[in-house]
């Protein structure tokens, strides 16, 4: 299957946009057959499926034109046709009807996902939400979330060595995180106590990201009131929480087993094996999901549109979710074969992201 530049896939070329009704109908049947069965479809079957009467020979002529445009290809010499990645992108962008979820479907998703709001921590809630999303879409569900999204309750310093201390971060949800902090030479215990009091007076109810901004401002305003060693302890604490963008993010994947269902051939099994390997390369998945964090809605990556899944021929459908302040704090969605049921999965992922945002206080209306 040819690799295509995704920049050109978003806006189909003039030749694709000018397909006549007959060509579009035949192409739609090829794609929908592939999405339903994963199998190539031939001209004889297409001639029976389309609304307008056409002979298999006429269908073959149209299929030849579609193949020349790069929308379909023949996996074997005498086989039927399958959509290319370009064809799938054209179908999703130009031909597919993405219906809204009906009331029963919304209620089902809402009842399944809102139940996770009873669990103790945000991480546990997201974990359960993924399990349910995976079940709804029959694909692997993924979420990219900051490790620092829990709201802080208390900070404690415990001196380990003359120039090393343990920082204990306690979240409002009961989570506890420990970090080792390098202390400046000659720091007395009084400076550590004063630093702890300064921090605790300003971090309660804030996430680490929010606390960093607050503390950097407060520290600048209070320098005259704090001795230099106390300032250094506070600055070292703030720096240790920054941790770098990569360290502050975690990836959760659930529902691998769904990818093993409905395999049709050894080639399918090999693609799934490659996808499993890709999912183990968490750095790459984090980078991919991170590309959707600036998006307002659902993002779709098909096959080699993302380099990570180019070998396994997988699609990713993801949407950002928000916190109580309305800020995008993570991304959730599904990863599966390119023959995902896009028309159903897209609104499901979108609605799931809205439910999770509401659980985190980021939305009042869904």
XYZ file of C-alpha atoms in Angstrom, residues 39-336:
298
model
C -12.002 -8.716 2.604
C -11.467 -7.480 -0.981
C -14.661 -7.036 -2.976
C -14.992 -7.800 -6.689
C -16.908 -6.176 -9.527
C -19.613 -8.868 -9.603
C -20.542 -8.290 -5.965
C -20.377 -4.517 -6.409
C -22.776 -4.670 -9.376
C -25.323 -6.375 -7.094
C -24.896 -3.862 -4.255
C -25.094 -0.501 -6.025
C -28.405 1.227 -6.638
C -27.934 1.932 -10.369
C -27.893 -1.049 -12.760
C -24.345 -1.655 -14.039
C -22.695 -4.721 -15.530
C -19.594 -6.190 -13.813
C -17.591 -5.004 -16.852
C -18.760 -1.405 -16.353
C -17.963 -1.660 -12.637
C -14.461 -2.891 -13.497
C -13.908 0.158 -15.710
C -14.862 2.475 -12.845
C -12.667 0.482 -10.457
C -9.745 0.934 -12.844
C -10.280 4.711 -12.717
C -10.462 4.625 -8.900
C -7.254 2.605 -8.806
C -5.525 5.119 -11.048
C -6.544 7.883 -8.623
C -4.911 5.927 -5.790
C -8.160 5.272 -3.927
C -8.189 1.466 -4.201
C -5.730 -1.332 -4.960
C -5.691 -5.066 -5.687
C -3.935 -7.085 -2.950
C -3.567 -9.995 -5.400
C -3.566 -10.224 -9.196
C -7.078 -11.627 -9.652
C -8.574 -10.478 -6.355
C -11.149 -7.792 -5.673
C -10.205 -4.341 -4.465
C -9.447 -2.759 -1.090
C -9.245 0.943 -0.208
C -5.791 2.513 0.121
C -4.974 4.816 3.025
C -5.663 7.730 0.691
C -9.013 6.136 -0.119
C -9.889 5.740 3.558
C -8.944 9.351 4.241
C -11.070 10.534 1.320
C -13.977 8.401 2.537
C -13.737 9.720 6.112
C -13.350 13.366 5.047
C -15.709 13.560 2.083
C -18.183 10.680 1.931
C -18.822 9.239 5.378
C -21.898 10.273 7.300
C -20.798 10.743 10.917
C -24.079 10.448 12.710
C -24.635 11.773 16.201
C -25.243 9.257 18.960
C -28.883 8.628 19.728
C -30.317 9.144 23.203
C -30.023 5.463 24.129
C -26.349 5.350 23.096
C -25.573 8.558 24.971
C -27.316 7.238 28.064
C -25.399 3.964 27.835
C -22.013 5.702 27.544
C -22.892 8.220 30.217
C -24.046 5.570 32.692
C -20.917 3.498 32.101
C -18.453 6.370 32.343
C -20.041 8.455 35.097
C -19.829 5.485 37.433
C -16.055 5.908 37.402
C -16.481 9.237 39.158
C -16.987 7.320 42.410
C -13.421 5.993 42.467
C -10.818 7.646 44.627
C -8.243 9.040 42.210
C -8.245 10.685 38.778
C -5.863 8.012 37.489
C -8.191 5.227 38.643
C -11.163 7.026 37.063
C -9.349 7.325 33.728
C -8.297 3.676 33.926
C -11.906 2.556 34.357
C -13.128 4.959 31.675
C -10.646 3.414 29.222
C -11.819 -0.100 30.014
C -15.382 0.940 29.210
C -14.393 2.880 26.072
C -12.464 -0.142 24.827
C -15.534 -2.310 25.337
C -17.771 0.149 23.503
C -15.508 0.442 20.449
C -13.945 -3.078 20.425
C -10.504 -1.488 20.005
C -7.581 -0.683 22.303
C -8.330 2.450 24.317
C -5.579 4.903 25.244
C -5.233 7.985 27.410
C -2.372 10.451 27.753
C -2.557 12.352 31.020
C -0.260 14.526 33.129
C 1.070 12.785 36.210
C 0.624 16.084 37.966
C -3.129 16.529 37.460
C -4.027 15.704 41.067
C -4.733 18.703 43.277
C -2.341 19.136 46.165
C -3.266 19.102 49.839
C 0.050 19.133 51.700
C 3.837 19.074 51.247
C 6.282 17.624 53.747
C 10.106 17.781 53.760
C 12.055 14.941 55.401
C 15.822 15.387 55.593
C 17.683 12.278 54.441
C 21.263 13.528 54.289
C 22.963 16.899 54.822
C 22.357 17.789 51.169
C 19.378 15.603 50.323
C 15.719 15.623 51.397
C 12.581 13.621 50.610
C 9.636 15.711 49.444
C 6.267 14.098 50.149
C 3.395 15.441 48.036
C -0.094 14.570 49.303
C -3.032 15.064 46.926
C -6.613 15.921 47.787
C -7.609 12.553 46.344
C -5.321 10.715 48.763
C -2.491 10.020 46.323
C 1.019 10.326 47.739
C 4.095 11.004 45.611
C 7.665 11.073 46.884
C 10.562 12.906 45.243
C 14.188 13.247 46.303
C 15.374 16.838 46.421
C 18.993 18.047 46.335
C 19.581 20.667 49.039
C 22.037 23.559 48.781
C 25.125 23.172 51.013
C 24.716 24.378 54.603
C 20.905 24.472 54.723
C 19.711 24.455 58.365
C 16.582 22.619 59.465
C 14.914 25.970 60.143
C 15.173 26.884 56.437
C 13.556 23.584 55.434
C 10.716 24.182 57.914
C 10.227 27.739 56.671
C 10.205 26.542 53.048
C 7.549 23.948 53.893
C 5.360 26.549 55.595
C 5.737 28.931 52.638
C 4.756 26.208 50.145
C 1.825 24.813 52.142
C 0.320 28.277 52.460
C 0.109 28.525 48.661
C -0.357 25.121 47.050
C -3.542 23.707 48.572
C -6.166 22.923 45.930
C -3.789 23.513 43.029
C -2.267 21.047 40.566
C 1.524 20.919 40.342
C 1.404 22.942 37.112
C -0.763 25.620 38.752
C 1.354 25.550 41.923
C 4.545 26.140 39.937
C 3.139 29.331 38.406
C 1.781 30.557 41.733
C 5.003 29.822 43.612
C 7.291 31.421 41.055
C 5.252 34.621 41.327
C 4.999 34.474 45.123
C 8.696 33.768 45.510
C 9.573 36.813 43.461
C 7.357 38.995 45.666
C 8.569 37.539 48.983
C 12.342 37.470 48.460
C 12.923 40.248 50.943
C 11.113 38.276 53.652
C 12.926 34.963 53.116
C 16.574 34.249 53.738
C 18.652 33.085 50.793
C 18.892 29.398 51.818
C 15.115 29.176 52.258
C 14.699 30.724 48.801
C 17.067 28.122 47.391
C 15.102 25.251 48.980
C 11.850 26.611 47.519
C 13.432 27.155 44.090
C 14.908 23.634 44.150
C 11.471 22.234 44.994
C 9.818 24.097 42.128
C 12.545 22.933 39.725
C 12.177 19.293 40.826
C 8.440 19.399 40.133
C 8.999 20.681 36.603
C 10.584 17.343 35.800
C 10.507 17.971 32.055
C 7.510 17.511 29.772
C 8.200 13.842 29.089
C 8.434 12.858 32.745
C 5.184 14.601 33.610
C 3.092 12.456 31.291
C 1.841 8.930 31.513
C 0.213 6.607 28.998
C -2.481 4.087 29.899
C -3.570 1.450 27.361
C -6.486 -0.938 27.886
C -8.229 -3.517 25.699
C -5.339 -5.128 23.811
C -7.382 -8.329 23.576
C -10.015 -6.609 21.416
C -7.430 -6.343 18.651
C -7.217 -10.135 18.471
C -10.891 -10.516 17.616
C -12.138 -11.009 14.074
C -8.763 -11.802 12.507
C -9.118 -13.090 8.942
C -5.635 -14.152 7.966
C -2.058 -14.555 9.080
C -1.420 -11.097 7.653
C -3.951 -9.701 10.132
C -2.200 -11.461 13.001
C 1.142 -10.044 11.889
C -0.298 -6.516 11.780
C -1.684 -6.908 15.302
C 1.694 -8.208 16.509
C 3.363 -5.131 15.060
C 0.727 -2.907 16.675
C 1.412 -4.513 20.057
C 5.095 -3.703 19.556
C 4.194 -0.125 18.666
C 2.084 0.231 21.810
C 5.024 -0.969 23.873
C 7.039 1.945 22.455
C 5.305 4.351 24.777
C 7.500 7.309 23.891
C 6.222 7.186 20.308
C 2.589 6.838 21.374
C 2.943 9.781 23.756
C 4.370 11.910 20.938
C 1.518 10.887 18.638
C -1.222 11.602 21.163
C 0.444 14.856 22.091
C -0.205 16.095 18.556
C -3.928 16.157 19.354
C -3.642 18.240 22.509
C -4.006 21.518 20.652
C -7.063 20.330 18.733
C -10.570 21.421 19.634
C -12.199 18.165 18.616
C -11.567 14.649 17.372
C -8.370 13.946 15.409
C -8.039 10.950 13.081
C -4.723 9.414 11.962
C -4.976 6.650 9.343
C -2.149 4.191 8.711
C 1.124 5.812 7.681
C -0.248 9.309 8.328
C 1.578 8.679 11.561
C 4.985 7.015 11.277
C 4.517 5.047 14.485
C 1.788 2.804 13.079
C 2.900 2.729 9.445
C 3.918 -0.947 9.579
C 0.907 -2.241 11.457
C -1.566 -0.273 9.316
C -3.503 1.058 12.292
C -5.813 4.016 12.812
C -6.003 6.320 15.820
C -9.075 8.336 16.793
C -8.434 10.699 19.703
C -9.942 13.716 21.407
C -8.668 16.061 24.148
C -10.337 16.398 27.548
C -10.315 19.319 29.986
C -9.982 20.062 33.684
C -12.100 22.281 35.950
C -10.320 25.399 34.655
C -11.228 24.497 31.067
C -7.623 23.710 30.138
C -6.796 20.718 27.933
C -5.006 18.321 30.298
C -4.907 15.110 28.293
C -6.064 13.078 25.330
C -8.111 9.888 25.126
C -9.220 7.682 22.256
C -8.805 4.339 20.550
C -6.233 2.572 18.403
C -7.231 -0.258 16.116
